[in-house]
Amino acid sequence: MKNTLRVYRAMHDLTQEELAQKLGVTRQTVLSIEKGKYDPSLELAFKMASLFQVRIEDIFSHQEGSQGS
Amino acid sequence: MSRRVFLVCGAAIVTALVALVGWAVAAGNSVVPVPGVVAGALLLYLLRRRVRGVTHDERNYRIGEKASRFTVRVFAFVAAIVGTTLVAADAGDSSSMETVGLTLAFSACALLILYAVSYAYLSRRS
């Protein structure tokens, strides 16, 4: 799944650590999501969308055959 | 306590436990290891609760689930193969090979039974 998490993080001037703290996850999870190696749960995706005040579709877009876990 | 300090303390505690168990085995002491391991585990648990920030999240749990499934499959397969091979290779004189083989084989069976039961239980719950 592709995502623009890094873009929104930069727009809000947050480091990965700061974003991780706000979301209640580890920095490694934020890093993995930004690299597209990990697909977050629905709950975490909603948290992100709520934090950045956008829709989930604005952050994540599904691609056929994309890598992630 | 920061995560790094916790990792260092945890490594020190585990090292001490390994040394304790090693000494107990060498000295033939079967009493000391059990309370020692319990105390070490309790200490690790208490230290972990004092760590600042998030230590485990959904990603860690998901990776743990995958790792556990893989471990069960590999161990069950290898233990069953090696166990039955040892039992079959036992010429009758060496009971230790048969004992080891049976232990491995029954361990694999117990693991698979436990896996099936926990899977059924969790499947019913969700």
mmCIF file of C-alpha atoms in Angstrom:
data_model
loop_
_atom_site.group_PDB
_atom_site.id
_atom_site.type_symbol
_atom_site.label_atom_id
_atom_site.label_comp_id
_atom_site.label_asym_id
_atom_site.label_seq_id
_atom_site.Cartn_x
_atom_site.Cartn_y
_atom_site.Cartn_z
ATOM 1 C CA MET A 1 0.000 0.000 0.000
ATOM 2 C CA LYS A 2 1.367 3.366 -0.964
ATOM 3 C CA ASN A 3 1.230 6.213 1.511
ATOM 4 C CA THR A 4 2.117 9.862 1.852
ATOM 5 C CA LEU A 5 2.744 9.736 5.568
ATOM 6 C CA ARG A 6 6.152 11.327 5.228
ATOM 7 C CA VAL A 7 4.658 14.261 3.388
ATOM 8 C CA TYR A 8 2.041 14.890 6.056
ATOM 9 C CA ARG A 9 4.632 14.457 8.785
ATOM 10 C CA ALA A 10 6.799 17.083 7.117
ATOM 11 C CA MET A 11 3.832 19.407 6.651
ATOM 12 C CA HIS A 12 3.228 19.273 10.390
ATOM 13 C CA ASP A 13 6.922 19.564 11.177
ATOM 14 C CA LEU A 14 7.099 16.351 13.172
ATOM 15 C CA THR A 15 9.984 13.967 13.590
ATOM 16 C CA GLN A 16 9.339 10.236 13.376
ATOM 17 C CA GLU A 17 9.783 9.998 17.130
ATOM 18 C CA GLU A 18 7.278 12.763 17.786
ATOM 19 C CA LEU A 19 4.750 11.259 15.418
ATOM 20 C CA ALA A 20 5.239 7.843 17.025
ATOM 21 C CA GLN A 21 4.582 9.294 20.466
ATOM 22 C CA LYS A 22 1.412 11.008 19.303
ATOM 23 C CA LEU A 23 0.156 7.801 17.713
ATOM 24 C CA GLY A 24 1.201 5.568 20.591
ATOM 25 C CA VAL A 25 3.519 3.409 18.527
ATOM 26 C CA THR A 26 7.279 2.940 18.247
ATOM 27 C CA ARG A 27 9.456 4.993 15.935
ATOM 28 C CA GLN A 28 10.325 1.805 14.087
ATOM 29 C CA THR A 29 6.656 1.346 13.186
ATOM 30 C CA VAL A 30 6.441 4.856 11.737
ATOM 31 C CA LEU A 31 9.607 4.197 9.769
ATOM 32 C CA SER A 32 8.285 0.909 8.421
ATOM 33 C CA ILE A 33 4.985 2.495 7.386
ATOM 34 C CA GLU A 34 6.749 5.318 5.556
ATOM 35 C CA LYS A 35 8.919 2.820 3.713
ATOM 36 C CA GLY A 36 5.848 0.868 2.708
ATOM 37 C CA LYS A 37 7.061 -2.249 4.492
ATOM 38 C CA TYR A 38 4.229 -2.327 7.006
ATOM 39 C CA ASP A 39 0.521 -1.661 6.544
ATOM 40 C CA PRO A 40 -1.042 -0.237 9.716
ATOM 41 C CA SER A 41 -4.229 -1.485 11.270
ATOM 42 C CA LEU A 42 -7.492 0.314 10.630
ATOM 43 C CA GLU A 43 -7.383 1.821 14.082
ATOM 44 C CA LEU A 44 -3.904 3.226 13.568
ATOM 45 C CA ALA A 45 -4.832 4.519 10.120
ATOM 46 C CA PHE A 46 -7.820 6.341 11.611
ATOM 47 C CA LYS A 47 -5.561 7.815 14.294
ATOM 48 C CA MET A 48 -3.231 9.167 11.638
ATOM 49 C CA ALA A 49 -6.038 10.636 9.603
ATOM 50 C CA SER A 50 -7.495 12.239 12.702
ATOM 51 C CA LEU A 51 -4.125 13.631 13.738
ATOM 52 C CA PHE A 52 -3.495 15.229 10.355
ATOM 53 C CA GLN A 53 -7.178 16.129 9.920
ATOM 54 C CA VAL A 54 -7.444 14.442 6.556
ATOM 55 C CA ARG A 55 -9.189 11.349 5.222
ATOM 56 C CA ILE A 56 -7.535 7.927 5.324
ATOM 57 C CA GLU A 57 -7.606 7.874 1.513
ATOM 58 C CA ASP A 58 -5.503 11.027 1.485
ATOM 59 C CA ILE A 59 -2.721 9.209 3.313
ATOM 60 C CA PHE A 60 -3.052 5.632 2.013
ATOM 61 C CA SER A 61 -3.796 4.340 -1.441
ATOM 62 C CA HIS A 62 -4.129 0.686 -2.331
ATOM 63 C CA GLN A 63 -2.088 -0.794 -5.114
ATOM 64 C CA GLU A 64 -2.587 -4.275 -6.547
ATOM 65 C CA GLY A 65 0.318 -6.543 -5.659
ATOM 66 C CA SER A 66 1.986 -3.979 -3.418
ATOM 67 C CA GLN A 67 4.280 -5.254 -0.651
ATOM 68 C CA GLY A 68 3.425 -4.879 3.025
ATOM 69 C CA SER A 69 2.439 -6.771 6.091
ATOM 70 C CA MET B 1 14.194 4.523 32.408
ATOM 71 C CA SER B 2 15.084 4.681 28.748
ATOM 72 C CA ARG B 3 14.762 1.689 26.464
ATOM 73 C CA ARG B 4 18.530 1.501 26.025
ATOM 74 C CA VAL B 5 19.128 1.310 29.780
ATOM 75 C CA PHE B 6 16.467 -1.392 30.003
ATOM 76 C CA LEU B 7 18.184 -3.435 27.272
ATOM 77 C CA VAL B 8 21.525 -3.198 29.070
ATOM 78 C CA CYS B 9 19.962 -4.185 32.407
ATOM 79 C CA GLY B 10 18.051 -6.981 30.722
ATOM 80 C CA ALA B 11 21.204 -8.350 29.122
ATOM 81 C CA ALA B 12 22.960 -8.217 32.488
ATOM 82 C CA ILE B 13 20.118 -10.061 34.220
ATOM 83 C CA VAL B 14 19.970 -12.746 31.527
ATOM 84 C CA THR B 15 23.752 -13.178 31.693
ATOM 85 C CA ALA B 16 23.577 -13.564 35.455
ATOM 86 C CA LEU B 17 20.772 -16.117 35.114
ATOM 87 C CA VAL B 18 22.713 -18.127 32.555
ATOM 88 C CA ALA B 19 25.745 -18.110 34.868
ATOM 89 C CA LEU B 20 23.581 -19.171 37.803
ATOM 90 C CA VAL B 21 22.007 -22.042 35.903
ATOM 91 C CA GLY B 22 25.394 -23.099 34.545
ATOM 92 C CA TRP B 23 26.896 -23.127 38.006
ATOM 93 C CA ALA B 24 23.913 -25.036 39.399
ATOM 94 C CA VAL B 25 24.243 -27.707 36.718
ATOM 95 C CA ALA B 26 27.988 -28.028 37.298
ATOM 96 C CA ALA B 27 27.530 -28.182 41.063
ATOM 97 C CA GLY B 28 24.641 -30.610 40.815
ATOM 98 C CA ASN B 29 22.354 -28.156 42.562
ATOM 99 C CA SER B 30 18.779 -28.557 41.391
ATOM 100 C CA VAL B 31 17.195 -26.190 43.884
ATOM 101 C CA VAL B 32 18.744 -22.834 43.038
ATOM 102 C CA PRO B 33 17.857 -22.502 39.310
ATOM 103 C CA VAL B 34 14.076 -22.458 39.669
ATOM 104 C CA PRO B 35 13.741 -19.566 42.140
ATOM 105 C CA GLY B 36 16.613 -17.833 40.376
ATOM 106 C CA VAL B 37 14.865 -17.918 37.012
ATOM 107 C CA VAL B 38 11.567 -16.863 38.565
ATOM 108 C CA ALA B 39 13.268 -13.966 40.341
ATOM 109 C CA GLY B 40 15.047 -12.941 37.148
ATOM 110 C CA ALA B 41 11.833 -13.013 35.141
ATOM 111 C CA LEU B 42 10.042 -10.988 37.801
ATOM 112 C CA LEU B 43 12.849 -8.447 37.857
ATOM 113 C CA LEU B 44 12.733 -8.095 34.079
ATOM 114 C CA TYR B 45 8.975 -7.606 34.211
ATOM 115 C CA LEU B 46 9.263 -4.896 36.865
ATOM 116 C CA LEU B 47 12.022 -3.124 34.962
ATOM 117 C CA ARG B 48 10.028 -3.227 31.741
ATOM 118 C CA ARG B 49 7.133 -1.475 33.403
ATOM 119 C CA ARG B 50 9.412 1.434 34.208
ATOM 120 C CA VAL B 51 10.529 1.997 30.640
ATOM 121 C CA ARG B 52 9.421 5.331 29.178
ATOM 122 C CA GLY B 53 7.543 5.362 25.939
ATOM 123 C CA VAL B 54 6.070 2.598 23.847
ATOM 124 C CA THR B 55 8.043 -0.629 23.790
ATOM 125 C CA HIS B 56 5.630 -2.894 21.930
ATOM 126 C CA ASP B 57 2.950 -1.978 19.449
ATOM 127 C CA GLU B 58 0.792 -3.654 16.807
ATOM 128 C CA ARG B 59 3.730 -4.152 14.466
ATOM 129 C CA ASN B 60 5.699 -6.063 17.113
ATOM 130 C CA TYR B 61 2.683 -8.247 17.855
ATOM 131 C CA ARG B 62 2.105 -8.967 14.187
ATOM 132 C CA ILE B 63 5.747 -9.887 13.662
ATOM 133 C CA GLY B 64 5.581 -12.053 16.790
ATOM 134 C CA GLU B 65 2.538 -13.878 15.409
ATOM 135 C CA LYS B 66 4.306 -14.627 12.142
ATOM 136 C CA ALA B 67 7.481 -15.699 13.930
ATOM 137 C CA SER B 68 5.506 -17.974 16.262
ATOM 138 C CA ARG B 69 3.679 -19.657 13.372
ATOM 139 C CA PHE B 70 6.944 -20.212 11.543
ATOM 140 C CA THR B 71 8.630 -21.571 14.667
ATOM 141 C CA VAL B 72 5.805 -24.021 15.354
ATOM 142 C CA ARG B 73 5.875 -25.337 11.801
ATOM 143 C CA VAL B 74 9.644 -25.717 11.642
ATOM 144 C CA PHE B 75 10.063 -27.207 15.119
ATOM 145 C CA ALA B 76 7.194 -29.673 14.716
ATOM 146 C CA PHE B 77 8.512 -30.870 11.366
ATOM 147 C CA VAL B 78 12.161 -31.113 12.400
ATOM 148 C CA ALA B 79 11.404 -32.653 15.800
ATOM 149 C CA ALA B 80 9.128 -35.261 14.269
ATOM 150 C CA ILE B 81 11.659 -36.209 11.596
ATOM 151 C CA VAL B 82 14.671 -36.255 13.907
ATOM 152 C CA GLY B 83 12.734 -37.974 16.692
ATOM 153 C CA THR B 84 11.460 -40.802 14.539
ATOM 154 C CA THR B 85 14.873 -41.156 12.908
ATOM 155 C CA LEU B 86 16.557 -41.526 16.299
ATOM 156 C CA VAL B 87 14.004 -44.057 17.466
ATOM 157 C CA ALA B 88 14.333 -46.026 14.253
ATOM 158 C CA ALA B 89 18.138 -45.832 14.315
ATOM 159 C CA ASP B 90 18.309 -47.107 17.871
ATOM 160 C CA ALA B 91 19.815 -50.565 17.674
ATOM 161 C CA GLY B 92 18.337 -51.511 20.999
ATOM 162 C CA ASP B 93 21.540 -51.119 22.975
ATOM 163 C CA SER B 94 21.542 -47.375 23.339
ATOM 164 C CA SER B 95 18.447 -46.351 25.202
ATOM 165 C CA SER B 96 19.554 -42.725 25.235
ATOM 166 C CA MET B 97 18.931 -42.345 21.509
ATOM 167 C CA GLU B 98 15.483 -43.797 21.870
ATOM 168 C CA THR B 99 14.788 -41.541 24.846
ATOM 169 C CA VAL B 100 15.877 -38.452 22.979
ATOM 170 C CA GLY B 101 13.926 -39.477 19.910
ATOM 171 C CA LEU B 102 10.761 -40.140 21.863
ATOM 172 C CA THR B 103 11.134 -36.872 23.751
ATOM 173 C CA LEU B 104 11.445 -34.965 20.501
ATOM 174 C CA ALA B 105 8.560 -36.774 18.863
ATOM 175 C CA PHE B 106 6.224 -36.335 21.811
ATOM 176 C CA SER B 107 7.289 -32.683 22.127
ATOM 177 C CA ALA B 108 6.269 -32.150 18.532
ATOM 178 C CA CYS B 109 2.916 -33.833 19.211
ATOM 179 C CA ALA B 110 2.323 -31.749 22.332
ATOM 180 C CA LEU B 111 3.216 -28.568 20.470
ATOM 181 C CA LEU B 112 0.808 -29.342 17.640
ATOM 182 C CA ILE B 113 -1.983 -30.228 20.046
ATOM 183 C CA LEU B 114 -1.447 -27.007 21.974
ATOM 184 C CA TYR B 115 -1.409 -25.055 18.727
ATOM 185 C CA ALA B 116 -4.641 -26.671 17.532
ATOM 186 C CA VAL B 117 -6.403 -26.040 20.843
ATOM 187 C CA SER B 118 -5.313 -22.406 21.073
ATOM 188 C CA TYR B 119 -6.213 -21.833 17.421
ATOM 189 C CA ALA B 120 -9.699 -23.289 17.946
ATOM 190 C CA TYR B 121 -10.205 -21.209 21.076
ATOM 191 C CA LEU B 122 -9.078 -17.965 19.474
ATOM 192 C CA SER B 123 -11.056 -18.711 16.340
ATOM 193 C CA ARG B 124 -14.220 -19.158 18.378
ATOM 194 C CA ARG B 125 -13.625 -15.912 20.235
ATOM 195 C CA SER B 126 -13.244 -13.766 17.137
#
